[in-house]
């Protein structure tokens, strides 16, 4: 099997909107049969999601957030997450976002993979990271950012995914990876990056 019979080739492209961190492009593409079609999509800088673990093996709890998400007009329960700054590496972003949003720092990190949450209309890619060996500290929220941080047993997380309390895609995918690990179907490759410098006051 090859991809050649499925590929769409860009013929032209124009930016139709540029916002604070999102851009919208409108492209004309040539389809595999030679016909032309229009594609509109959101250009995103990329992001990370973190599954922070408190406790120890056999008794893990996860750190979660409650945050109002304006597009869906709901308070959403989700794992800590955030977008990449220009030129920023995913692990650097994960460490920064965990500290800024929750106040926690972690001694051990493991990458689970990457997800594309909106492939029909965005190029957004989210790196999935596990964090353990947490120590508490001060939060440093962005201006205009309001969220509540709490922790819950893994069993509660899974129940909320099943009953629809949690609908956030990256959190459900993170819960899937967590379940795979706890069931022994996947083993994280834990690493201990150098200690982070203290954030400026």
PDB file of C-alpha atoms in Angstrom:
ATOM      1  CA  UNK A   1       0.000   0.000   0.000  1.00  0.00           C
ATOM      2  CA  UNK A   2       1.193   3.497  -0.850  1.00  0.00           C
ATOM      3  CA  UNK A   3      -0.230   6.958  -0.144  1.00  0.00           C
ATOM      4  CA  UNK A   4       0.114   8.197  -3.716  1.00  0.00           C
ATOM      5  CA  UNK A   5      -3.494   7.446  -4.697  1.00  0.00           C
ATOM      6  CA  UNK A   6      -4.766   9.508  -1.734  1.00  0.00           C
ATOM      7  CA  UNK A   7      -2.545  12.593  -1.747  1.00  0.00           C
ATOM      8  CA  UNK A   8      -3.863  16.093  -2.347  1.00  0.00           C
ATOM      9  CA  UNK A   9      -1.378  18.579  -3.860  1.00  0.00           C
ATOM     10  CA  UNK A  10      -1.469  22.247  -2.928  1.00  0.00           C
ATOM     11  CA  UNK A  11      -2.006  24.493  -5.937  1.00  0.00           C
ATOM     12  CA  UNK A  12      -2.384  27.810  -4.112  1.00  0.00           C
ATOM     13  CA  UNK A  13      -2.705  29.065  -0.553  1.00  0.00           C
ATOM     14  CA  UNK A  14      -3.773  32.261   1.146  1.00  0.00           C
ATOM     15  CA  UNK A  15      -4.147  33.358   4.736  1.00  0.00           C
ATOM     16  CA  UNK A  16      -7.685  34.596   5.316  1.00  0.00           C
ATOM     17  CA  UNK A  17      -7.434  35.306   9.050  1.00  0.00           C
ATOM     18  CA  UNK A  18      -4.652  35.951  11.565  1.00  0.00           C
ATOM     19  CA  UNK A  19      -5.517  36.152  15.257  1.00  0.00           C
ATOM     20  CA  UNK A  20      -3.549  36.192  18.491  1.00  0.00           C
ATOM     21  CA  UNK A  21      -2.216  32.684  18.007  1.00  0.00           C
ATOM     22  CA  UNK A  22      -4.460  31.035  15.394  1.00  0.00           C
ATOM     23  CA  UNK A  23      -4.423  31.553  11.631  1.00  0.00           C
ATOM     24  CA  UNK A  24      -6.891  30.362   9.006  1.00  0.00           C
ATOM     25  CA  UNK A  25      -5.723  29.309   5.555  1.00  0.00           C
ATOM     26  CA  UNK A  26      -7.730  28.713   2.406  1.00  0.00           C
ATOM     27  CA  UNK A  27      -5.961  26.455  -0.085  1.00  0.00           C
ATOM     28  CA  UNK A  28      -6.802  25.134  -3.527  1.00  0.00           C
ATOM     29  CA  UNK A  29      -5.670  21.522  -3.966  1.00  0.00           C
ATOM     30  CA  UNK A  30      -5.471  19.033  -6.808  1.00  0.00           C
ATOM     31  CA  UNK A  31      -7.183  15.767  -5.925  1.00  0.00           C
ATOM     32  CA  UNK A  32      -5.856  12.303  -6.876  1.00  0.00           C
ATOM     33  CA  UNK A  33      -8.236  12.210  -9.877  1.00  0.00           C
ATOM     34  CA  UNK A  34      -7.010  15.595 -11.152  1.00  0.00           C
ATOM     35  CA  UNK A  35     -10.037  17.615 -10.036  1.00  0.00           C
ATOM     36  CA  UNK A  36      -9.603  20.680  -7.823  1.00  0.00           C
ATOM     37  CA  UNK A  37     -11.116  21.388  -4.396  1.00  0.00           C
ATOM     38  CA  UNK A  38     -10.913  24.039  -1.697  1.00  0.00           C
ATOM     39  CA  UNK A  39      -9.534  23.289   1.775  1.00  0.00           C
ATOM     40  CA  UNK A  40      -9.946  25.607   4.771  1.00  0.00           C
ATOM     41  CA  UNK A  41      -8.031  24.864   7.953  1.00  0.00           C
ATOM     42  CA  UNK A  42      -6.713  26.376  11.162  1.00  0.00           C
ATOM     43  CA  UNK A  43      -2.948  26.670  11.583  1.00  0.00           C
ATOM     44  CA  UNK A  44      -1.983  25.973  15.206  1.00  0.00           C
ATOM     45  CA  UNK A  45       1.451  26.280  16.897  1.00  0.00           C
ATOM     46  CA  UNK A  46       1.145  22.863  18.590  1.00  0.00           C
ATOM     47  CA  UNK A  47       0.498  21.970  22.205  1.00  0.00           C
ATOM     48  CA  UNK A  48       1.146  19.550  25.040  1.00  0.00           C
ATOM     49  CA  UNK A  49      -1.070  17.729  27.532  1.00  0.00           C
ATOM     50  CA  UNK A  50       0.293  16.463  30.845  1.00  0.00           C
ATOM     51  CA  UNK A  51      -0.946  13.529  32.935  1.00  0.00           C
ATOM     52  CA  UNK A  52       0.405  14.463  36.405  1.00  0.00           C
ATOM     53  CA  UNK A  53       0.507  11.609  38.932  1.00  0.00           C
ATOM     54  CA  UNK A  54       0.398  11.962  42.708  1.00  0.00           C
ATOM     55  CA  UNK A  55       1.056   9.116  45.123  1.00  0.00           C
ATOM     56  CA  UNK A  56       2.692   5.825  44.230  1.00  0.00           C
ATOM     57  CA  UNK A  57       2.167   2.675  42.207  1.00  0.00           C
ATOM     58  CA  UNK A  58      -1.101   1.001  43.137  1.00  0.00           C
ATOM     59  CA  UNK A  59      -2.498   4.217  44.606  1.00  0.00           C
ATOM     60  CA  UNK A  60      -2.117   6.865  41.910  1.00  0.00           C
ATOM     61  CA  UNK A  61      -4.156  10.051  41.845  1.00  0.00           C
ATOM     62  CA  UNK A  62      -4.246  12.421  38.871  1.00  0.00           C
ATOM     63  CA  UNK A  63      -4.064  16.205  38.888  1.00  0.00           C
ATOM     64  CA  UNK A  64      -6.918  17.786  36.924  1.00  0.00           C
ATOM     65  CA  UNK A  65      -8.265  21.236  36.189  1.00  0.00           C
ATOM     66  CA  UNK A  66     -11.676  22.851  35.850  1.00  0.00           C
ATOM     67  CA  UNK A  67     -11.695  25.634  33.283  1.00  0.00           C
ATOM     68  CA  UNK A  68     -14.422  27.548  31.438  1.00  0.00           C
ATOM     69  CA  UNK A  69     -14.040  26.971  27.705  1.00  0.00           C
ATOM     70  CA  UNK A  70     -15.808  29.753  25.862  1.00  0.00           C
ATOM     71  CA  UNK A  71     -16.426  28.038  22.476  1.00  0.00           C
ATOM     72  CA  UNK A  72     -18.548  25.316  24.141  1.00  0.00           C
ATOM     73  CA  UNK A  73     -19.871  27.581  26.937  1.00  0.00           C
ATOM     74  CA  UNK A  74     -19.019  25.007  29.614  1.00  0.00           C
ATOM     75  CA  UNK A  75     -16.695  24.400  32.535  1.00  0.00           C
ATOM     76  CA  UNK A  76     -14.546  21.505  31.334  1.00  0.00           C
ATOM     77  CA  UNK A  77     -12.622  18.970  33.437  1.00  0.00           C
ATOM     78  CA  UNK A  78      -9.268  18.344  31.770  1.00  0.00           C
ATOM     79  CA  UNK A  79      -5.608  17.553  32.238  1.00  0.00           C
ATOM     80  CA  UNK A  80      -3.174  20.501  32.338  1.00  0.00           C
ATOM     81  CA  UNK A  81      -2.208  21.566  28.838  1.00  0.00           C
ATOM     82  CA  UNK A  82      -0.934  24.486  26.830  1.00  0.00           C
ATOM     83  CA  UNK A  83       0.423  25.664  23.515  1.00  0.00           C
ATOM     84  CA  UNK A  84       4.040  25.703  22.418  1.00  0.00           C
ATOM     85  CA  UNK A  85       5.885  28.991  22.318  1.00  0.00           C
ATOM     86  CA  UNK A  86       7.805  29.694  19.112  1.00  0.00           C
ATOM     87  CA  UNK A  87      10.805  27.341  18.898  1.00  0.00           C
ATOM     88  CA  UNK A  88       9.957  25.627  22.200  1.00  0.00           C
ATOM     89  CA  UNK A  89      10.553  21.896  22.652  1.00  0.00           C
ATOM     90  CA  UNK A  90       7.581  19.810  23.774  1.00  0.00           C
ATOM     91  CA  UNK A  91       9.089  18.669  27.089  1.00  0.00           C
ATOM     92  CA  UNK A  92      10.145  22.222  27.928  1.00  0.00           C
ATOM     93  CA  UNK A  93       6.582  23.353  27.254  1.00  0.00           C
ATOM     94  CA  UNK A  94       5.124  20.516  29.340  1.00  0.00           C
ATOM     95  CA  UNK A  95       7.304  21.381  32.328  1.00  0.00           C
ATOM     96  CA  UNK A  96       6.471  25.072  32.012  1.00  0.00           C
ATOM     97  CA  UNK A  97       2.724  24.552  31.639  1.00  0.00           C
ATOM     98  CA  UNK A  98       2.535  22.122  34.574  1.00  0.00           C
ATOM     99  CA  UNK A  99       4.330  24.588  36.819  1.00  0.00           C
ATOM    100  CA  UNK A 100       2.410  27.662  35.626  1.00  0.00           C
ATOM    101  CA  UNK A 101      -1.071  26.121  35.770  1.00  0.00           C
ATOM    102  CA  UNK A 102      -0.826  23.814  38.801  1.00  0.00           C
ATOM    103  CA  UNK A 103       2.279  24.903  40.730  1.00  0.00           C
ATOM    104  CA  UNK A 104       3.668  21.352  40.532  1.00  0.00           C
ATOM    105  CA  UNK A 105       7.111  20.378  39.307  1.00  0.00           C
ATOM    106  CA  UNK A 106       7.974  16.783  38.416  1.00  0.00           C
ATOM    107  CA  UNK A 107      11.229  14.825  38.693  1.00  0.00           C
ATOM    108  CA  UNK A 108      10.297  12.182  36.103  1.00  0.00           C
ATOM    109  CA  UNK A 109       8.726  12.539  32.665  1.00  0.00           C
ATOM    110  CA  UNK A 110       7.636  10.068  29.975  1.00  0.00           C
ATOM    111  CA  UNK A 111       6.272  10.741  26.496  1.00  0.00           C
ATOM    112  CA  UNK A 112       3.315   8.625  25.399  1.00  0.00           C
ATOM    113  CA  UNK A 113       2.915   9.915  21.852  1.00  0.00           C
ATOM    114  CA  UNK A 114       1.100  12.545  19.841  1.00  0.00           C
ATOM    115  CA  UNK A 115      -2.488  13.147  18.833  1.00  0.00           C
ATOM    116  CA  UNK A 116      -4.159  15.210  16.117  1.00  0.00           C
ATOM    117  CA  UNK A 117      -7.513  16.247  17.639  1.00  0.00           C
ATOM    118  CA  UNK A 118      -9.036  18.056  14.650  1.00  0.00           C
ATOM    119  CA  UNK A 119      -7.631  16.523  11.453  1.00  0.00           C
ATOM    120  CA  UNK A 120     -10.563  17.664   9.288  1.00  0.00           C
ATOM    121  CA  UNK A 121      -9.897  21.363   9.822  1.00  0.00           C
ATOM    122  CA  UNK A 122      -6.693  21.982  11.806  1.00  0.00           C
ATOM    123  CA  UNK A 123      -3.019  20.976  11.745  1.00  0.00           C
ATOM    124  CA  UNK A 124      -2.880  21.018  15.567  1.00  0.00           C
ATOM    125  CA  UNK A 125      -0.680  18.312  17.103  1.00  0.00           C
ATOM    126  CA  UNK A 126      -0.629  17.635  20.867  1.00  0.00           C
ATOM    127  CA  UNK A 127       2.275  15.863  22.571  1.00  0.00           C
ATOM    128  CA  UNK A 128       1.207  13.596  25.470  1.00  0.00           C
ATOM    129  CA  UNK A 129       3.426  13.562  28.577  1.00  0.00           C
ATOM    130  CA  UNK A 130       3.267  11.763  31.908  1.00  0.00           C
ATOM    131  CA  UNK A 131       4.757  13.423  34.993  1.00  0.00           C
ATOM    132  CA  UNK A 132       5.459  11.911  38.422  1.00  0.00           C
ATOM    133  CA  UNK A 133       7.548  12.715  41.459  1.00  0.00           C
ATOM    134  CA  UNK A 134       5.520  15.886  41.930  1.00  0.00           C
ATOM    135  CA  UNK A 135       6.375  18.653  44.357  1.00  0.00           C
ATOM    136  CA  UNK A 136       4.029  21.564  45.022  1.00  0.00           C
ATOM    137  CA  UNK A 137       4.848  25.212  44.459  1.00  0.00           C
ATOM    138  CA  UNK A 138       3.277  28.503  43.437  1.00  0.00           C
ATOM    139  CA  UNK A 139       1.151  28.819  40.324  1.00  0.00           C
ATOM    140  CA  UNK A 140       1.900  31.466  37.695  1.00  0.00           C
ATOM    141  CA  UNK A 141      -1.261  31.796  35.609  1.00  0.00           C
ATOM    142  CA  UNK A 142      -1.334  33.918  32.481  1.00  0.00           C
ATOM    143  CA  UNK A 143      -3.210  37.199  32.630  1.00  0.00           C
ATOM    144  CA  UNK A 144      -6.898  36.489  32.102  1.00  0.00           C
ATOM    145  CA  UNK A 145      -6.516  32.769  32.880  1.00  0.00           C
ATOM    146  CA  UNK A 146      -8.828  31.326  35.545  1.00  0.00           C
ATOM    147  CA  UNK A 147      -8.858  27.667  36.500  1.00  0.00           C
ATOM    148  CA  UNK A 148      -9.273  25.398  39.501  1.00  0.00           C
ATOM    149  CA  UNK A 149      -6.794  22.600  40.253  1.00  0.00           C
ATOM    150  CA  UNK A 150      -7.758  19.419  42.082  1.00  0.00           C
ATOM    151  CA  UNK A 151      -6.787  15.756  42.218  1.00  0.00           C
ATOM    152  CA  UNK A 152      -8.844  12.603  41.919  1.00  0.00           C
ATOM    153  CA  UNK A 153      -8.310   8.833  42.053  1.00  0.00           C
ATOM    154  CA  UNK A 154      -7.646   7.148  38.713  1.00  0.00           C
ATOM    155  CA  UNK A 155     -10.896   5.198  39.128  1.00  0.00           C
ATOM    156  CA  UNK A 156     -12.832   8.478  39.325  1.00  0.00           C
ATOM    157  CA  UNK A 157     -11.108   9.780  36.184  1.00  0.00           C
ATOM    158  CA  UNK A 158     -12.121   6.648  34.280  1.00  0.00           C
ATOM    159  CA  UNK A 159     -15.699   6.850  35.578  1.00  0.00           C
ATOM    160  CA  UNK A 160     -15.980  10.462  34.430  1.00  0.00           C
ATOM    161  CA  UNK A 161     -14.731   9.478  30.956  1.00  0.00           C
ATOM    162  CA  UNK A 162     -17.362   6.742  30.795  1.00  0.00           C
ATOM    163  CA  UNK A 163     -20.338   8.770  32.050  1.00  0.00           C
ATOM    164  CA  UNK A 164     -19.685  11.878  29.944  1.00  0.00           C
ATOM    165  CA  UNK A 165     -18.517  14.189  32.725  1.00  0.00           C
ATOM    166  CA  UNK A 166     -15.218  14.433  30.829  1.00  0.00           C
ATOM    167  CA  UNK A 167     -15.651  15.187  27.128  1.00  0.00           C
ATOM    168  CA  UNK A 168     -12.289  16.828  26.405  1.00  0.00           C
ATOM    169  CA  UNK A 169     -10.518  14.755  23.729  1.00  0.00           C
ATOM    170  CA  UNK A 170      -6.952  15.164  24.972  1.00  0.00           C
ATOM    171  CA  UNK A 171      -8.002  14.167  28.499  1.00  0.00           C
ATOM    172  CA  UNK A 172      -9.827  11.064  27.269  1.00  0.00           C
ATOM    173  CA  UNK A 173      -6.769  10.079  25.197  1.00  0.00           C
ATOM    174  CA  UNK A 174      -4.527  10.709  28.213  1.00  0.00           C
ATOM    175  CA  UNK A 175      -6.793   8.483  30.304  1.00  0.00           C
ATOM    176  CA  UNK A 176      -6.487   5.786  27.625  1.00  0.00           C
ATOM    177  CA  UNK A 177      -2.677   5.873  27.807  1.00  0.00           C
ATOM    178  CA  UNK A 178      -2.847   5.827  31.616  1.00  0.00           C
ATOM    179  CA  UNK A 179      -5.094   2.769  31.487  1.00  0.00           C
ATOM    180  CA  UNK A 180      -2.718   1.031  29.064  1.00  0.00           C
ATOM    181  CA  UNK A 181       0.171   1.584  31.480  1.00  0.00           C
ATOM    182  CA  UNK A 182      -1.720   0.481  34.579  1.00  0.00           C
ATOM    183  CA  UNK A 183      -2.917  -2.646  32.728  1.00  0.00           C
ATOM    184  CA  UNK A 184       0.669  -3.509  31.783  1.00  0.00           C
ATOM    185  CA  UNK A 185       0.088  -3.056  28.040  1.00  0.00           C
ATOM    186  CA  UNK A 186       2.544  -0.165  27.682  1.00  0.00           C
ATOM    187  CA  UNK A 187       5.627   0.803  29.668  1.00  0.00           C
ATOM    188  CA  UNK A 188       6.590   4.487  29.877  1.00  0.00           C
ATOM    189  CA  UNK A 189      10.223   5.351  29.209  1.00  0.00           C
ATOM    190  CA  UNK A 190      10.752   7.562  32.240  1.00  0.00           C
ATOM    191  CA  UNK A 191      13.476  10.212  32.117  1.00  0.00           C
ATOM    192  CA  UNK A 192      14.859  12.623  34.670  1.00  0.00           C
ATOM    193  CA  UNK A 193      15.603  15.967  32.991  1.00  0.00           C
ATOM    194  CA  UNK A 194      17.859  18.476  34.780  1.00  0.00           C
ATOM    195  CA  UNK A 195      16.194  20.494  37.517  1.00  0.00           C
ATOM    196  CA  UNK A 196      14.320  23.557  36.340  1.00  0.00           C
ATOM    197  CA  UNK A 197      15.439  27.049  37.327  1.00  0.00           C
ATOM    198  CA  UNK A 198      13.081  28.852  39.662  1.00  0.00           C
ATOM    199  CA  UNK A 199      10.662  31.073  37.694  1.00  0.00           C
ATOM    200  CA  UNK A 200      11.128  34.815  37.997  1.00  0.00           C
ATOM    201  CA  UNK A 201       8.804  36.439  40.510  1.00  0.00           C
TER     202      UNK A 201
END
